[in-house]
Structures are given as C-alpha cells and as structure tokens.
Amino acid sequence: MGAHATTDKRAGLPGMLGGISLTCARGVDADEFLIALGADFDELAERIPYKDLTRRLGRLDKPSPHVNAVMYGTCGDWVHVLEDWGMATWATGYRKVDSMRPGPDEEVVCATMNWWSPPQTIIHAPGDGHAWRAEFGEDTGRASALDAALQAAGAVFPSIGDTDEATVAAYHEEHGERLPSAVFTAVGAYCGLSIDSAAVQAGELPSLLIPMA
C-alpha cells in the first residue's frame, strides 16, 4: 500500500489505492476498537463491503462531510483500519478522545499520511501508557521490536546527527520515493499482517463510516 502513497486516491477503482493510512491494534476486541473510533454499532453488525458503502453514499443528495468511509479487517491478534482521507482517525483523536486512548496491555501501531498536518508519522503506543512518535525515515528511539523492523525494512534514513546535511539531503532525494513502502513493510512485518491489496483496491473488505475526530 505504501508504494501508492502519492498515487491518486482511487484512480477509478471501487476501493482504495493511494494515500492510505494504517492503524493496527491488539489486546482489544476488534469491534470494541472500531466503536471507540466512532463506528455505529448497527453499521458494524452489517459488515457491508466498502464498494457497496461508497455506492450507497454516492446516491445520497447530501452525504455528511464530517464522516469518512474506512475499511477494516483482522489478522492474527490484530485489527487493522485503512483510511484514504489524508489522516488516520486514531492519530487525530487518541490524545483528546477518551475512548481512543489505549488501555493497559492494548497496543496500537499507526502510520498516518498527515496530508493536512505534515510530516507523515508513525505512532507506537505499546500498552504502557506512552505513545512514541517518529517521522517517516526515523525510528521511535526506543530500541523496540518495531524499531528493529523499521531498520530491517530500510525505513530508517540517515539523519544530520549521523552525517552531514548534504549527505542526508542526497539520500532523501535518491530514496525518498520508496520510504512509505518501506514503512508499511516494517509495520506489516512487526504486526504479522497480511492484507490482500487486490481486495483493498476492489473495495471488498468490510467498511464503516467513522466521524472525523
């Protein structure tokens, strides 16, 4: 998914393609996490595919400008949420919406594109009451298993603290285009996620309307 970070959001597809933000959580029931994000209980029970939900929205005279259609699913212990409106709802709300704050032993990993408030950011709440943040190209500095996955995926770029400014700029110029893909690869490896990109592009995953936090 990260490979299409700068691609048109839909490119004529019924699902998502470009600019996708990803939020993953474990240690919490999947439905409970989605409800904490603002999902409607009845809509959650419906499990409507994304392509059908967006088709339904397209038939409305005045769809609400304050909600976003998201895709979701589970893989192993993790629930994951995909959004292409420019941000990740959890990232915008976890500091001000009580229901979004992870409880003890609830872990959240989020890669948010932050179109409206750059830079692109990784947030890791490991379940200890903290939420560690890093820009794409950095790790969180916690020497965690997620940081190791970012290093292994080539998602940690040289910084000015490690080398000179010209070298950093040249590296970003040469490798910056692959950075979102490397970040998503690292998050997928850390969480053990396997998300069918063809199903995402076809809009076949279940979906919900989530209010903007």
mmCIF file of N, CA and C in Angstrom, residues 133-185:
data_model
loop_
_atom_site.group_PDB
_atom_site.id
_atom_site.type_symbol
_atom_site.label_atom_id
_atom_site.label_comp_id
_atom_site.label_asym_id
_atom_site.label_seq_id
_atom_site.Cartn_x
_atom_site.Cartn_y
_atom_site.Cartn_z
ATOM 1 N N ARG A 133 6.355 8.707 18.951
ATOM 2 C CA ARG A 133 6.143 9.207 17.595
ATOM 3 C C ARG A 133 7.468 9.332 16.854
ATOM 4 N N ALA A 134 7.414 9.117 15.540
ATOM 5 C CA ALA A 134 8.590 9.314 14.693
ATOM 6 C C ALA A 134 8.119 9.677 13.294
ATOM 7 N N GLU A 135 8.823 10.577 12.657
ATOM 8 C CA GLU A 135 8.537 10.877 11.260
ATOM 9 C C GLU A 135 8.954 9.698 10.392
ATOM 10 N N PHE A 136 8.312 9.550 9.234
ATOM 11 C CA PHE A 136 8.776 8.556 8.273
ATOM 12 C C PHE A 136 10.259 8.825 8.002
ATOM 13 N N GLY A 137 11.063 7.790 8.020
ATOM 14 C CA GLY A 137 12.502 7.930 7.841
ATOM 15 C C GLY A 137 13.262 7.827 9.146
ATOM 16 N N GLU A 138 12.521 7.802 10.275
ATOM 17 C CA GLU A 138 13.128 7.678 11.589
ATOM 18 C C GLU A 138 12.544 6.461 12.304
ATOM 19 N N ASP A 139 13.191 6.047 13.411
ATOM 20 C CA ASP A 139 12.541 5.107 14.322
ATOM 21 C C ASP A 139 12.153 5.869 15.581
ATOM 22 N N THR A 140 11.500 5.196 16.503
ATOM 23 C CA THR A 140 10.995 5.895 17.690
ATOM 24 C C THR A 140 12.060 6.132 18.744
ATOM 25 N N GLY A 141 13.231 5.551 18.562
ATOM 26 C CA GLY A 141 14.306 5.742 19.524
ATOM 27 C C GLY A 141 14.172 4.909 20.776
ATOM 28 N N ARG A 142 13.256 3.919 20.752
ATOM 29 C CA ARG A 142 13.034 3.104 21.952
ATOM 30 C C ARG A 142 13.731 1.753 21.880
ATOM 31 N N ALA A 143 14.450 1.482 20.804
ATOM 32 C CA ALA A 143 15.119 0.188 20.619
ATOM 33 C C ALA A 143 14.114 -0.960 20.744
ATOM 34 N N SER A 144 12.915 -0.743 20.219
ATOM 35 C CA SER A 144 11.834 -1.723 20.306
ATOM 36 C C SER A 144 11.882 -2.686 19.126
ATOM 37 N N ALA A 145 11.034 -3.699 19.191
ATOM 38 C CA ALA A 145 10.929 -4.627 18.058
ATOM 39 C C ALA A 145 10.400 -3.905 16.827
ATOM 40 N N LEU A 146 9.535 -2.899 17.012
ATOM 41 C CA LEU A 146 9.073 -2.109 15.866
ATOM 42 C C LEU A 146 10.231 -1.330 15.260
ATOM 43 N N ASP A 147 11.073 -0.740 16.095
ATOM 44 C CA ASP A 147 12.250 -0.029 15.580
ATOM 45 C C ASP A 147 13.152 -0.982 14.796
ATOM 46 N N ALA A 148 13.320 -2.194 15.289
ATOM 47 C CA ALA A 148 14.141 -3.175 14.577
ATOM 48 C C ALA A 148 13.529 -3.504 13.223
ATOM 49 N N ALA A 149 12.195 -3.601 13.167
ATOM 50 C CA ALA A 149 11.529 -3.881 11.895
ATOM 51 C C ALA A 149 11.697 -2.721 10.925
ATOM 52 N N LEU A 150 11.648 -1.493 11.426
ATOM 53 C CA LEU A 150 11.868 -0.324 10.572
ATOM 54 C C LEU A 150 13.288 -0.327 10.017
ATOM 55 N N GLN A 151 14.243 -0.654 10.856
ATOM 56 C CA GLN A 151 15.635 -0.736 10.401
ATOM 57 C C GLN A 151 15.783 -1.819 9.335
ATOM 58 N N ALA A 152 15.204 -2.985 9.584
ATOM 59 C CA ALA A 152 15.352 -4.108 8.667
ATOM 60 C C ALA A 152 14.715 -3.829 7.317
ATOM 61 N N ALA A 153 13.647 -3.032 7.294
ATOM 62 C CA ALA A 153 12.942 -2.725 6.050
ATOM 63 C C ALA A 153 13.576 -1.561 5.293
ATOM 64 N N GLY A 154 14.623 -0.979 5.842
ATOM 65 C CA GLY A 154 15.244 0.179 5.197
ATOM 66 C C GLY A 154 14.415 1.432 5.339
ATOM 67 N N ALA A 155 13.594 1.504 6.401
ATOM 68 C CA ALA A 155 12.712 2.646 6.609
ATOM 69 C C ALA A 155 13.314 3.695 7.530
ATOM 70 N N VAL A 156 14.573 3.508 7.939
ATOM 71 C CA VAL A 156 15.265 4.495 8.762
ATOM 72 C C VAL A 156 16.394 5.097 7.934
ATOM 73 N N PHE A 157 16.267 6.368 7.628
ATOM 74 C CA PHE A 157 17.218 7.056 6.761
ATOM 75 C C PHE A 157 18.305 7.729 7.610
ATOM 76 N N PRO A 158 19.451 8.048 7.014
ATOM 77 C CA PRO A 158 20.485 8.788 7.756
ATOM 78 C C PRO A 158 19.940 10.125 8.240
ATOM 79 N N SER A 159 20.407 10.579 9.375
ATOM 80 C CA SER A 159 19.982 11.871 9.919
ATOM 81 C C SER A 159 21.200 12.772 10.078
ATOM 82 N N ILE A 160 20.923 14.052 10.294
ATOM 83 C CA ILE A 160 22.014 15.022 10.408
ATOM 84 C C ILE A 160 22.877 14.715 11.632
ATOM 85 N N GLY A 161 22.303 14.082 12.620
ATOM 86 C CA GLY A 161 23.101 13.695 13.771
ATOM 87 C C GLY A 161 24.114 12.615 13.461
ATOM 88 N N ASP A 162 23.853 11.864 12.374
ATOM 89 C CA ASP A 162 24.748 10.770 11.995
ATOM 90 C C ASP A 162 25.759 11.179 10.936
ATOM 91 N N THR A 163 25.379 12.131 10.082
ATOM 92 C CA THR A 163 26.247 12.520 8.968
ATOM 93 C C THR A 163 25.941 13.967 8.604
ATOM 94 N N ASP A 164 26.542 14.472 7.545
ATOM 95 C CA ASP A 164 26.361 15.883 7.205
ATOM 96 C C ASP A 164 25.059 16.115 6.440
ATOM 97 N N GLU A 165 24.634 17.368 6.414
ATOM 98 C CA GLU A 165 23.343 17.741 5.820
ATOM 99 C C GLU A 165 23.269 17.405 4.342
ATOM 100 N N ALA A 166 24.352 17.590 3.612
ATOM 101 C CA ALA A 166 24.352 17.317 2.173
ATOM 102 C C ALA A 166 24.127 15.828 1.905
ATOM 103 N N THR A 167 24.749 14.975 2.703
ATOM 104 C CA THR A 167 24.577 13.531 2.534
ATOM 105 C C THR A 167 23.143 13.118 2.834
ATOM 106 N N VAL A 168 22.569 13.698 3.888
ATOM 107 C CA VAL A 168 21.178 13.402 4.245
ATOM 108 C C VAL A 168 20.249 13.814 3.114
ATOM 109 N N ALA A 169 20.442 15.027 2.598
ATOM 110 C CA ALA A 169 19.587 15.534 1.525
ATOM 111 C C ALA A 169 19.707 14.659 0.280
ATOM 112 N N ALA A 170 20.926 14.256 -0.058
ATOM 113 C CA ALA A 170 21.135 13.424 -1.234
ATOM 114 C C ALA A 170 20.475 12.061 -1.072
ATOM 115 N N TYR A 171 20.533 11.502 0.124
ATOM 116 C CA TYR A 171 19.921 10.192 0.380
ATOM 117 C C TYR A 171 18.409 10.275 0.255
ATOM 118 N N HIS A 172 17.814 11.324 0.824
ATOM 119 C CA HIS A 172 16.368 11.502 0.716
ATOM 120 C C HIS A 172 15.958 11.723 -0.735
ATOM 121 N N GLU A 173 16.756 12.447 -1.481
ATOM 122 C CA GLU A 173 16.448 12.687 -2.889
ATOM 123 C C GLU A 173 16.446 11.394 -3.674
ATOM 124 N N GLU A 174 17.392 10.511 -3.365
ATOM 125 C CA GLU A 174 17.521 9.260 -4.108
ATOM 126 C C GLU A 174 16.516 8.209 -3.655
ATOM 127 N N HIS A 175 16.238 8.153 -2.362
ATOM 128 C CA HIS A 175 15.456 7.037 -1.820
ATOM 129 C C HIS A 175 14.089 7.433 -1.253
ATOM 130 N N GLY A 176 13.783 8.716 -1.242
ATOM 131 C CA GLY A 176 12.555 9.172 -0.589
ATOM 132 C C GLY A 176 11.281 8.565 -1.152
ATOM 133 N N GLU A 177 11.271 8.280 -2.441
ATOM 134 C CA GLU A 177 10.052 7.766 -3.066
ATOM 135 C C GLU A 177 9.654 6.400 -2.514
ATOM 136 N N ARG A 178 10.650 5.609 -2.081
ATOM 137 C CA ARG A 178 10.344 4.268 -1.574
ATOM 138 C C ARG A 178 10.060 4.253 -0.073
ATOM 139 N N LEU A 179 10.174 5.397 0.588
ATOM 140 C CA LEU A 179 10.063 5.422 2.046
ATOM 141 C C LEU A 179 8.701 4.955 2.559
ATOM 142 N N PRO A 180 7.570 5.461 2.042
ATOM 143 C CA PRO A 180 6.281 4.962 2.556
ATOM 144 C C PRO A 180 6.129 3.453 2.413
ATOM 145 N N SER A 181 6.593 2.905 1.297
ATOM 146 C CA SER A 181 6.517 1.461 1.097
ATOM 147 C C SER A 181 7.336 0.732 2.153
ATOM 148 N N ALA A 182 8.521 1.262 2.466
ATOM 149 C CA ALA A 182 9.371 0.636 3.483
ATOM 150 C C ALA A 182 8.714 0.695 4.857
ATOM 151 N N VAL A 183 8.062 1.806 5.179
ATOM 152 C CA VAL A 183 7.384 1.936 6.468
ATOM 153 C C VAL A 183 6.254 0.924 6.576
ATOM 154 N N PHE A 184 5.436 0.805 5.532
ATOM 155 C CA PHE A 184 4.329 -0.147 5.566
ATOM 156 C C PHE A 184 4.844 -1.583 5.630
ATOM 157 N N THR A 185 5.944 -1.851 4.954
ATOM 158 C CA THR A 185 6.550 -3.182 5.032
ATOM 159 C C THR A 185 6.967 -3.492 6.461
#
